[in-house]
mmCIF file of N, CA, C and O in Angstrom:
data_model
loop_
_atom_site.group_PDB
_atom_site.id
_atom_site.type_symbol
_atom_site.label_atom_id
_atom_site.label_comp_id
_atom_site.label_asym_id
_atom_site.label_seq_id
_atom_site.Cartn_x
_atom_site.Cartn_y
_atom_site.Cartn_z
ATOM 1 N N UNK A 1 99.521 91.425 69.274
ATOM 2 C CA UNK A 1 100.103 90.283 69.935
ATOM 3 C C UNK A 1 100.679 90.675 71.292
ATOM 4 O O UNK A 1 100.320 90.067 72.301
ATOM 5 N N UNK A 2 101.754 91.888 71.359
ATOM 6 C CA UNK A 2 102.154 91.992 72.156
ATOM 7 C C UNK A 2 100.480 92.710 73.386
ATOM 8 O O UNK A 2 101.063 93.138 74.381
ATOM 9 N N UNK A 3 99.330 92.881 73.552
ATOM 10 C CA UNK A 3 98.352 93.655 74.393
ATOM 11 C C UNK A 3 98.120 92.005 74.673
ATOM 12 O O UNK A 3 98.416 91.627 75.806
ATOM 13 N N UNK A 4 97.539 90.850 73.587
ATOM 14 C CA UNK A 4 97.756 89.863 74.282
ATOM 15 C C UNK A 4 98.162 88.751 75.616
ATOM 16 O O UNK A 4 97.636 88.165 76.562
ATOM 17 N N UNK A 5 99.545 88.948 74.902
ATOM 18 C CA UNK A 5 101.047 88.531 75.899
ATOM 19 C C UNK A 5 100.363 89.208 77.311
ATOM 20 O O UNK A 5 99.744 88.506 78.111
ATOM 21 N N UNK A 6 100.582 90.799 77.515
ATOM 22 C CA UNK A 6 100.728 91.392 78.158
ATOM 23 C C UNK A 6 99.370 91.224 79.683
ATOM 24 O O UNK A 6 99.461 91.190 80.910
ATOM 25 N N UNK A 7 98.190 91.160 78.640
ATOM 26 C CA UNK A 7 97.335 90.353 79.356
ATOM 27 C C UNK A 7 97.197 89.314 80.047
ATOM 28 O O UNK A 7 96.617 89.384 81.131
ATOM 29 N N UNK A 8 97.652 88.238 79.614
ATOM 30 C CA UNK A 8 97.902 86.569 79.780
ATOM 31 C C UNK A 8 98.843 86.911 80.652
ATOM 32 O O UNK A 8 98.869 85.988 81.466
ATOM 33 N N UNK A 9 99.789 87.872 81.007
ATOM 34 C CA UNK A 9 100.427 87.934 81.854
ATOM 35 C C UNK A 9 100.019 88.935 83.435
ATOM 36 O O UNK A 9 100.431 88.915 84.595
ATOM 37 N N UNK A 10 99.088 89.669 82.729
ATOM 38 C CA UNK A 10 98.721 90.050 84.127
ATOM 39 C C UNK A 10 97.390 88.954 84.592
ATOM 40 O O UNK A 10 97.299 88.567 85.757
ATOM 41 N N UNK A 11 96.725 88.668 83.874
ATOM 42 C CA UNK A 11 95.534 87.323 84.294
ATOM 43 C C UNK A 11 96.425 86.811 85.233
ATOM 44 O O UNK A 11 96.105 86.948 86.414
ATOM 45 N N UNK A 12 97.772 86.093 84.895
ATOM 46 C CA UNK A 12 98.187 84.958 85.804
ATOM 47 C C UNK A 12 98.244 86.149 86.701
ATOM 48 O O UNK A 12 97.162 86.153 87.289
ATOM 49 N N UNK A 13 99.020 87.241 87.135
ATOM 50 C CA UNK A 13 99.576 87.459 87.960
ATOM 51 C C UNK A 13 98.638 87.460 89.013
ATOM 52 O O UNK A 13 98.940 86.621 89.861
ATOM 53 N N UNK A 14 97.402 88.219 89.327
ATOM 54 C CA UNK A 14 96.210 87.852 89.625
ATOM 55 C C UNK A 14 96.004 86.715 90.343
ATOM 56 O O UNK A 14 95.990 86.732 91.574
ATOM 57 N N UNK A 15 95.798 85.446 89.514
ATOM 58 C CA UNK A 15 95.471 84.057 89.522
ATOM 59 C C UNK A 15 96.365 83.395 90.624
ATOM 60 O O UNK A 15 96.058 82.443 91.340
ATOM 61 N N UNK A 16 97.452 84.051 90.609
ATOM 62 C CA UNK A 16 98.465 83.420 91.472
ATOM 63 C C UNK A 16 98.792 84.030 93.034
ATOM 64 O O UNK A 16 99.684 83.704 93.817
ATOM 65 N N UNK A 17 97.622 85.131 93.178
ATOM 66 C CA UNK A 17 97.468 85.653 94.419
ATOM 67 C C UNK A 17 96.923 84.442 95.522
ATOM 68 O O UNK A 17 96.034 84.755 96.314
ATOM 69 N N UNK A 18 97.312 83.495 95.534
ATOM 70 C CA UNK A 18 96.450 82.220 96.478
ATOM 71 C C UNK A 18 96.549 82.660 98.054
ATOM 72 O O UNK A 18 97.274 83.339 98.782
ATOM 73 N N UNK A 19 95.502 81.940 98.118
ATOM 74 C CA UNK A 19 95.208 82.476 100.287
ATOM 75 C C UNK A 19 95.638 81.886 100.850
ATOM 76 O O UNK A 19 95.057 81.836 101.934
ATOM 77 N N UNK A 20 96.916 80.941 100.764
ATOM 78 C CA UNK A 20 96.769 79.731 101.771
ATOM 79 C C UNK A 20 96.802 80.311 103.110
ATOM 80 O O UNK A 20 96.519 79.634 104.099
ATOM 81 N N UNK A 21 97.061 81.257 103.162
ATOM 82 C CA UNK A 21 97.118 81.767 104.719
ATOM 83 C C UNK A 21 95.746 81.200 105.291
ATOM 84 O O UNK A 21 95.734 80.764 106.442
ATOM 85 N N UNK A 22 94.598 81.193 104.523
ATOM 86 C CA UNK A 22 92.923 81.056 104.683
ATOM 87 C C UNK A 22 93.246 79.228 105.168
ATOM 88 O O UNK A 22 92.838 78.852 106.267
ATOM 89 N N UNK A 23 93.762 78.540 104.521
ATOM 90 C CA UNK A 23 93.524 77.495 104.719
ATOM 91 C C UNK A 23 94.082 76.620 106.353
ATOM 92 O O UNK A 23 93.649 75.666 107.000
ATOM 93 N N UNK A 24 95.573 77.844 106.537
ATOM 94 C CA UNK A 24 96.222 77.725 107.580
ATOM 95 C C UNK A 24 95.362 77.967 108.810
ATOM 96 O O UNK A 24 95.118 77.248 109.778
ATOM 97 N N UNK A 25 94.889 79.468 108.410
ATOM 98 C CA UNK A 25 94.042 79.878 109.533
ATOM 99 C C UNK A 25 93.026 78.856 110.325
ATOM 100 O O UNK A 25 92.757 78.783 111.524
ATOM 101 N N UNK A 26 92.535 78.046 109.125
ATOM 102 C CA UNK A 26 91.339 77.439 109.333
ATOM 103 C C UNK A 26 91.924 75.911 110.164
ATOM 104 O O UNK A 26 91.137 75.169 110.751
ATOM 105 N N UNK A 27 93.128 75.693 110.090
ATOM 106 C CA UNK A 27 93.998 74.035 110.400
ATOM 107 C C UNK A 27 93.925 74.338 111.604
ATOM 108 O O UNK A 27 93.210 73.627 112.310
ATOM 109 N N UNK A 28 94.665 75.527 112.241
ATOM 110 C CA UNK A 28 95.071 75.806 113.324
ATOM 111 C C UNK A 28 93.827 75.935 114.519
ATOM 112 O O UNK A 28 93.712 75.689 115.720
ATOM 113 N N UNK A 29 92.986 76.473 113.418
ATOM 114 C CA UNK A 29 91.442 76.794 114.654
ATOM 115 C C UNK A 29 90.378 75.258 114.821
ATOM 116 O O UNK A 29 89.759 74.823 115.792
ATOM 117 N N UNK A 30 90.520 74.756 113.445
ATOM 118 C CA UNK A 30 89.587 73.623 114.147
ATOM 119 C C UNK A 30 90.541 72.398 114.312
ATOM 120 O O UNK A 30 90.108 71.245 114.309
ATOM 121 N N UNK A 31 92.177 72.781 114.491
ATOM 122 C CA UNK A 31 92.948 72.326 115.396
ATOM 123 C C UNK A 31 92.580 71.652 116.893
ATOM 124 O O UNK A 31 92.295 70.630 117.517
ATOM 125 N N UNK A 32 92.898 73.492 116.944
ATOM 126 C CA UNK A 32 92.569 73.636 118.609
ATOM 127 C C UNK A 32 90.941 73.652 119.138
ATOM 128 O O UNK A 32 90.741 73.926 120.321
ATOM 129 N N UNK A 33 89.909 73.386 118.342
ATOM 130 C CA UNK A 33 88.809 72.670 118.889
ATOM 131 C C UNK A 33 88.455 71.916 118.773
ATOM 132 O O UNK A 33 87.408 71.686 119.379
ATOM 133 N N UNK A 34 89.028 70.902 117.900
ATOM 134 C CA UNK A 34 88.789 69.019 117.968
ATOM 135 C C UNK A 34 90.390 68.776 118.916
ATOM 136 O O UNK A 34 90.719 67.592 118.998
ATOM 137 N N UNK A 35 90.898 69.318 119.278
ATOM 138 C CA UNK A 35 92.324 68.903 120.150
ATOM 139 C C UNK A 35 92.713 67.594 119.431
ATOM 140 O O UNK A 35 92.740 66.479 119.951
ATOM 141 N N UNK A 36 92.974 67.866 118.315
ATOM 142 C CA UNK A 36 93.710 66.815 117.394
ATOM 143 C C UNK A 36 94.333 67.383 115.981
ATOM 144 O O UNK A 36 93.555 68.026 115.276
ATOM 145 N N UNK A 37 95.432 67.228 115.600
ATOM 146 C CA UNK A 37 95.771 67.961 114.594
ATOM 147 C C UNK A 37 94.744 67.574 113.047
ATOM 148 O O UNK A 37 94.588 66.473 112.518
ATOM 149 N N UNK A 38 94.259 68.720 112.694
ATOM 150 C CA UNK A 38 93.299 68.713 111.898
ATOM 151 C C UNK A 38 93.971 69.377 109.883
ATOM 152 O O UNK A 38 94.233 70.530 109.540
ATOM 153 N N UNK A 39 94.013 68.483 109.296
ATOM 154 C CA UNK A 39 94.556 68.117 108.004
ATOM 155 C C UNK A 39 93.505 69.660 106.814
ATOM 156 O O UNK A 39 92.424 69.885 107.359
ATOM 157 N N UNK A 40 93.633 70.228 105.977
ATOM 158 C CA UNK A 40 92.669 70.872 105.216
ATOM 159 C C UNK A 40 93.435 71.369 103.937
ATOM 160 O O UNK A 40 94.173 72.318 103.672
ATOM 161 N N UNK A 41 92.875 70.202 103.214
ATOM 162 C CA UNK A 41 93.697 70.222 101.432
ATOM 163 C C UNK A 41 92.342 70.619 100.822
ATOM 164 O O UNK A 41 91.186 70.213 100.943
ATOM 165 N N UNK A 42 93.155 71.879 99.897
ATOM 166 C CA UNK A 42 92.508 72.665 99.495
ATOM 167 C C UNK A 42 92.062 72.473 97.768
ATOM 168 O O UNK A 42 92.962 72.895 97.043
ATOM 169 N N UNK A 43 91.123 72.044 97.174
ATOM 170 C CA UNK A 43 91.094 71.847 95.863
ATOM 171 C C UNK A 43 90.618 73.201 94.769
ATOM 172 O O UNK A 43 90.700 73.247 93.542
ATOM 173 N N UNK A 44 90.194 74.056 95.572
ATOM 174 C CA UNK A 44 89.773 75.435 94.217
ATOM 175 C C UNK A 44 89.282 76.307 95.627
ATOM 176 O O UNK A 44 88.501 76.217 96.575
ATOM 177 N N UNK A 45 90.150 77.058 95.145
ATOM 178 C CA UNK A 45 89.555 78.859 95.684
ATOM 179 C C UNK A 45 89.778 79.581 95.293
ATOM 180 O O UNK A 45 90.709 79.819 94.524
ATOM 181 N N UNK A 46 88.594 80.516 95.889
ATOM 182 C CA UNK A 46 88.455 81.893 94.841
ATOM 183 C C UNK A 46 88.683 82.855 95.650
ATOM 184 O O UNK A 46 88.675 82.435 96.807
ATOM 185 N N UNK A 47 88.952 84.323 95.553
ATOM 186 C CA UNK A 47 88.886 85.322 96.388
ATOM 187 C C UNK A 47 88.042 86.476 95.441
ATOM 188 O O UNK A 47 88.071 86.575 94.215
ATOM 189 N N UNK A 48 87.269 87.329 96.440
ATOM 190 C CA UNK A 48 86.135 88.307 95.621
ATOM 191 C C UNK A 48 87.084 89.589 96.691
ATOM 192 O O UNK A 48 87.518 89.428 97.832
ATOM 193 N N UNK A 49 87.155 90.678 95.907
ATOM 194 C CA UNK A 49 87.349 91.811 96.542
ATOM 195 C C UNK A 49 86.053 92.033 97.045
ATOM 196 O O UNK A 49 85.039 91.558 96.533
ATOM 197 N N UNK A 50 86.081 92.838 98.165
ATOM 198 C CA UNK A 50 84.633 93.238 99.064
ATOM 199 C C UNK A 50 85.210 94.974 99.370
ATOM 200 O O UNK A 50 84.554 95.903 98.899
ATOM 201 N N UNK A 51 86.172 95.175 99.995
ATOM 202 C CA UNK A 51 86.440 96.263 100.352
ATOM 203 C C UNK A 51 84.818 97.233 100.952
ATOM 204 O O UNK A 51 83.968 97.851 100.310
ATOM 205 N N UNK A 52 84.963 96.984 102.296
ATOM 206 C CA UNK A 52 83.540 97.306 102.776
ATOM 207 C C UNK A 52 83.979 97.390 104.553
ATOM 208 O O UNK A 52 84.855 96.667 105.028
ATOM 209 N N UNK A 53 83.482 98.029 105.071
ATOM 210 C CA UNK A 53 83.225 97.932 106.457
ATOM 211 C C UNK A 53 82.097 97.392 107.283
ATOM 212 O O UNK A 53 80.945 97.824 107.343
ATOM 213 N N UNK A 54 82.530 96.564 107.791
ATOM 214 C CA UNK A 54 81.289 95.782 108.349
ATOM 215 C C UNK A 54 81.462 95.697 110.353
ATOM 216 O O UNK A 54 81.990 94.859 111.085
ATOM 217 N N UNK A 55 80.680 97.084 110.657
ATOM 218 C CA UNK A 55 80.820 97.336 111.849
ATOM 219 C C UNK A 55 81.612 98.430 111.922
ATOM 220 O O UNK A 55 81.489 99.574 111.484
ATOM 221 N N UNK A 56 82.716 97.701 112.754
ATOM 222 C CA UNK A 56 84.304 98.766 113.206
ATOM 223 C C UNK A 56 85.180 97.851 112.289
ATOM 224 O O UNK A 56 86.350 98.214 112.166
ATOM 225 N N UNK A 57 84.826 96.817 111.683
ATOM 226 C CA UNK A 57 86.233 96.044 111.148
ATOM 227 C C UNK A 57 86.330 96.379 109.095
ATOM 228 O O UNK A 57 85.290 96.323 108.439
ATOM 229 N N UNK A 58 87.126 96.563 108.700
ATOM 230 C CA UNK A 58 87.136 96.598 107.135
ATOM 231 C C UNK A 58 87.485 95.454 106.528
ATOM 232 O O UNK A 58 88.654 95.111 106.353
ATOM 233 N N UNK A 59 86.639 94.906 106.232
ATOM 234 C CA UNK A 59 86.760 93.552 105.074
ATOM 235 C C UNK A 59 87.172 94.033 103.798
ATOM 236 O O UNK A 59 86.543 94.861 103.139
ATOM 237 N N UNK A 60 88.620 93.304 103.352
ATOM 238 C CA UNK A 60 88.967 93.823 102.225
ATOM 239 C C UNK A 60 88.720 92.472 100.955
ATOM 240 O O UNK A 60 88.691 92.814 99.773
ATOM 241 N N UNK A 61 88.606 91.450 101.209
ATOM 242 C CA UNK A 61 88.359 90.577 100.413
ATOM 243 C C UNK A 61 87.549 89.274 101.547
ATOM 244 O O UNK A 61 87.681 89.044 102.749
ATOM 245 N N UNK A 62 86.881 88.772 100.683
ATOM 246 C CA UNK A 62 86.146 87.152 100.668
ATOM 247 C C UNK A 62 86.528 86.097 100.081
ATOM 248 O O UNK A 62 86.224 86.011 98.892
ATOM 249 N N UNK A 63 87.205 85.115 100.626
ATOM 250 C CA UNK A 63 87.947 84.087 100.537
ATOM 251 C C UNK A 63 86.713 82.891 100.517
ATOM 252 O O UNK A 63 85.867 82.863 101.411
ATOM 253 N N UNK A 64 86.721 81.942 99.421
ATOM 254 C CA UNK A 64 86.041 80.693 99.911
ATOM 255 C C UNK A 64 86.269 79.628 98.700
ATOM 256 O O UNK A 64 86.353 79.832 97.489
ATOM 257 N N UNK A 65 86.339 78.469 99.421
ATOM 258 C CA UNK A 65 86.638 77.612 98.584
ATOM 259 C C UNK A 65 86.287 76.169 98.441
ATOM 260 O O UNK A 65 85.212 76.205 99.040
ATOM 261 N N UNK A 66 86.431 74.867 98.058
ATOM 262 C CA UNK A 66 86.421 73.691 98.802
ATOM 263 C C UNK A 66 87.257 73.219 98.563
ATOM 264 O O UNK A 66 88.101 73.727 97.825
ATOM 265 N N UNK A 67 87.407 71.678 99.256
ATOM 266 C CA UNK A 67 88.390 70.705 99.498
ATOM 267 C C UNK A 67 87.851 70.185 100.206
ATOM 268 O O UNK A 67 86.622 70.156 100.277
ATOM 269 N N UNK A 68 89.155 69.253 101.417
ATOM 270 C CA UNK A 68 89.031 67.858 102.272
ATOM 271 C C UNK A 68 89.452 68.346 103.617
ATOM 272 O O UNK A 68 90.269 69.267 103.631
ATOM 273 N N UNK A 69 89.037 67.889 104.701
ATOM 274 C CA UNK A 69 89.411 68.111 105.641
ATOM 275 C C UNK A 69 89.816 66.186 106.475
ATOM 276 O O UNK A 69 89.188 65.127 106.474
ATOM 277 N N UNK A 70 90.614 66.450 106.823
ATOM 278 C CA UNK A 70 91.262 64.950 107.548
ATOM 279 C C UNK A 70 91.662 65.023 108.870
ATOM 280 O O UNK A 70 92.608 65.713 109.249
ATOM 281 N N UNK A 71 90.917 64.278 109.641
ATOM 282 C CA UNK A 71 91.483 64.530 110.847
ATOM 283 C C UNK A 71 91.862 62.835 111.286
ATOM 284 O O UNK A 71 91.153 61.969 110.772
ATOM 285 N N UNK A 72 92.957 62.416 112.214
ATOM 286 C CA UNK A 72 93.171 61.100 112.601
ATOM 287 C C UNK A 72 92.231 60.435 113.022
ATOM 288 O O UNK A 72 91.410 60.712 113.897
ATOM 289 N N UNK A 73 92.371 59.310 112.236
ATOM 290 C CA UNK A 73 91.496 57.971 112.442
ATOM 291 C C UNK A 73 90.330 58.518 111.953
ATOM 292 O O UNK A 73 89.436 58.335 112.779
ATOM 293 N N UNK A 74 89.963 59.076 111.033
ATOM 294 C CA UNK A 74 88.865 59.391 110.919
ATOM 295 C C UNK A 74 88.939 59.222 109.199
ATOM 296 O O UNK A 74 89.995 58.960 108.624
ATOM 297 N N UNK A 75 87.646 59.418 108.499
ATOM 298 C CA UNK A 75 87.369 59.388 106.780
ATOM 299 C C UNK A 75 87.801 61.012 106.386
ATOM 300 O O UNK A 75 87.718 61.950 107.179
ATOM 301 N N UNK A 76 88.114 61.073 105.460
ATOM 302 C CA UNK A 76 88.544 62.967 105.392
ATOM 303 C C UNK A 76 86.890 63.319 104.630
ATOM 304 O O UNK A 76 86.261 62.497 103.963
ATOM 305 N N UNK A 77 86.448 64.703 104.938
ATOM 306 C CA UNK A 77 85.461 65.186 104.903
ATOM 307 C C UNK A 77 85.190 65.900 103.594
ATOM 308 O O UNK A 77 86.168 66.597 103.324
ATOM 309 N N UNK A 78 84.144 66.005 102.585
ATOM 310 C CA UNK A 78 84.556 67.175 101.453
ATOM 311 C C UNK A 78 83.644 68.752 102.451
ATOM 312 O O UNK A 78 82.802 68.481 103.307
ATOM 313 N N UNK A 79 83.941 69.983 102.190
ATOM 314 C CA UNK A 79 84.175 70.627 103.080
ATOM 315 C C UNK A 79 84.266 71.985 101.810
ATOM 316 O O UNK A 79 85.164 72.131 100.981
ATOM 317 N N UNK A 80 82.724 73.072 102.050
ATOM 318 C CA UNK A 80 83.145 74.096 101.792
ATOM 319 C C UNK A 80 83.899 75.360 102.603
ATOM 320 O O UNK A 80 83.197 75.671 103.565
ATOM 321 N N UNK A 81 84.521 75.784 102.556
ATOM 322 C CA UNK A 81 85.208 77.201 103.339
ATOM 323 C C UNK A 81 84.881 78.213 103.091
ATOM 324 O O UNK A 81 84.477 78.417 101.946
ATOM 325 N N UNK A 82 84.913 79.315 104.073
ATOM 326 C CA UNK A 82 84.834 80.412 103.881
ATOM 327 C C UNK A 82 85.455 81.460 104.855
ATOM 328 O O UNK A 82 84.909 81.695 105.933
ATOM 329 N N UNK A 83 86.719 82.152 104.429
ATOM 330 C CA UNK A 83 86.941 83.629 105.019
ATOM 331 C C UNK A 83 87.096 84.853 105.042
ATOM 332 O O UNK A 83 86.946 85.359 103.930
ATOM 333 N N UNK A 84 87.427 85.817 106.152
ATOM 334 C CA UNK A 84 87.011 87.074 105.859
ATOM 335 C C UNK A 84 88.660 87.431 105.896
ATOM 336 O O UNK A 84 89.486 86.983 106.691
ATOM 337 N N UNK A 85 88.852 88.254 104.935
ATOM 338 C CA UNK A 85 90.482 89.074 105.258
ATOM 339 C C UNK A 85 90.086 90.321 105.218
ATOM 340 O O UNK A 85 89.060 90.723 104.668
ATOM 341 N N UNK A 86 91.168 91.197 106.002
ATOM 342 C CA UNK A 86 91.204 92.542 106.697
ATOM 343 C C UNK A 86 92.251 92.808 105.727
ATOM 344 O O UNK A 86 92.071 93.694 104.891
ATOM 345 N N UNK A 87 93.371 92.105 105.752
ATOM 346 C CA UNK A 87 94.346 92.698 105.007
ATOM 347 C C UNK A 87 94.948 91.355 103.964
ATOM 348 O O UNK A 87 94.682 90.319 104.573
ATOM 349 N N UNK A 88 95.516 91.087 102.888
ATOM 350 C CA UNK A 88 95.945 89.971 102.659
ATOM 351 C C UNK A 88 97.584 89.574 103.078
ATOM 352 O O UNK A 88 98.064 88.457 102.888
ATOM 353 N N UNK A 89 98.119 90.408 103.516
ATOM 354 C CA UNK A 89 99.222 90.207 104.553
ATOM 355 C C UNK A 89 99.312 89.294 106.265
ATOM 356 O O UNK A 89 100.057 88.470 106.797
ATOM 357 N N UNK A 90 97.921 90.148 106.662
ATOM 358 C CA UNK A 90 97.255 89.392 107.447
ATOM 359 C C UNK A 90 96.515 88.572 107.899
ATOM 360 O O UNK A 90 95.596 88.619 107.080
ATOM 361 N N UNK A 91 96.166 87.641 108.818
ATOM 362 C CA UNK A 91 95.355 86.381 109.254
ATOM 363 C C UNK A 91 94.094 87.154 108.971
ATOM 364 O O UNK A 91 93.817 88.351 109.034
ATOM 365 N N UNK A 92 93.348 85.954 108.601
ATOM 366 C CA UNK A 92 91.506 86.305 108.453
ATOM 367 C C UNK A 92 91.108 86.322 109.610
ATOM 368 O O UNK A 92 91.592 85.682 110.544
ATOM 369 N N UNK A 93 90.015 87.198 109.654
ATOM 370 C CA UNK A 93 89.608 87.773 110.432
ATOM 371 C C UNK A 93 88.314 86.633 110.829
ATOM 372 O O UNK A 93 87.610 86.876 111.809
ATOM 373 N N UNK A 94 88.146 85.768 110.248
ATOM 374 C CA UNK A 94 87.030 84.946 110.759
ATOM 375 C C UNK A 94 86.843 83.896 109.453
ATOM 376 O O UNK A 94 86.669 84.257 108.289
ATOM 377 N N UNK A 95 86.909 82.749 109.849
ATOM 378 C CA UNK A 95 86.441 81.711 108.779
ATOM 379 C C UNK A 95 85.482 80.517 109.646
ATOM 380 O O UNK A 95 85.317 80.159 110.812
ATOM 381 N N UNK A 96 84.980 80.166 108.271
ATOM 382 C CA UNK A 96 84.089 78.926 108.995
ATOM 383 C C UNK A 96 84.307 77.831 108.059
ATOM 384 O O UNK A 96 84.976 77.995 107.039
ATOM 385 N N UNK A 97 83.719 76.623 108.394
ATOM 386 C CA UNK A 97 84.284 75.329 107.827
ATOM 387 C C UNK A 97 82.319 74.673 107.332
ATOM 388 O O UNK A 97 81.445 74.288 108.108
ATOM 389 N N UNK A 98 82.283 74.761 106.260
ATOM 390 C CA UNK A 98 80.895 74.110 106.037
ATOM 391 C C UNK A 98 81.060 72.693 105.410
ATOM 392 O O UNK A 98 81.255 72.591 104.199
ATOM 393 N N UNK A 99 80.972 71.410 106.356
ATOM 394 C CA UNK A 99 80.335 69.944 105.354
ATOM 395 C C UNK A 99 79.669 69.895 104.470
ATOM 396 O O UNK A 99 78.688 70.629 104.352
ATOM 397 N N UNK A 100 80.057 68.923 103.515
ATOM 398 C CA UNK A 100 79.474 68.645 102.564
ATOM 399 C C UNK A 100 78.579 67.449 102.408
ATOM 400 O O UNK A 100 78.000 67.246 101.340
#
């Protein structure tokens, strides 16, 4: 019982590593290229460890997810995501915004 418990408790701990930083990253950038404040509610994401170098830069995880994207006066969009993190302390290193 108690290897159980102990499990169920590290699963969540895990589970509860969320990116929103990924989702921020992504508000702020297609922010500032529709020059309108740009809305991005997030309904399920996942993160994959990668730990890999790609070039000169080290990708330590792959972020991607979907949801809605809303921008004023406009219909909100369903919208897969995807980004790259270097560090999970730090901003991603590159995301993109795919329609649905």
């Amino acid at each position: 019982m108690r290897k159980l418990l102990l499990l169920t408790l590290i699963l969540f701990s895990t589970l509860g590593a969320n990116a929103t930083c990924c989702s921020d990253y992504l508000t702020d950038l297609y922010s500032k290229e529709y020059n309108t404040k740009v809305k991005i509610i997030t309904k399920e994401e996942h993160i994959d460890k990668y730990e890999q170098k790609i070039g000169n830069c080290f990708i330590s995880s792959i972020v991607y997810g979907v949801g809605y994207m809303k921008r004023p006066k406009c219909k909100k969009i369903r919208i897969t995501y995807i980004c790259l993190l270097e560090n999970c302390e730090k901003p991603p290193i590159w995301g993109y915004i795919i329609p649905r």
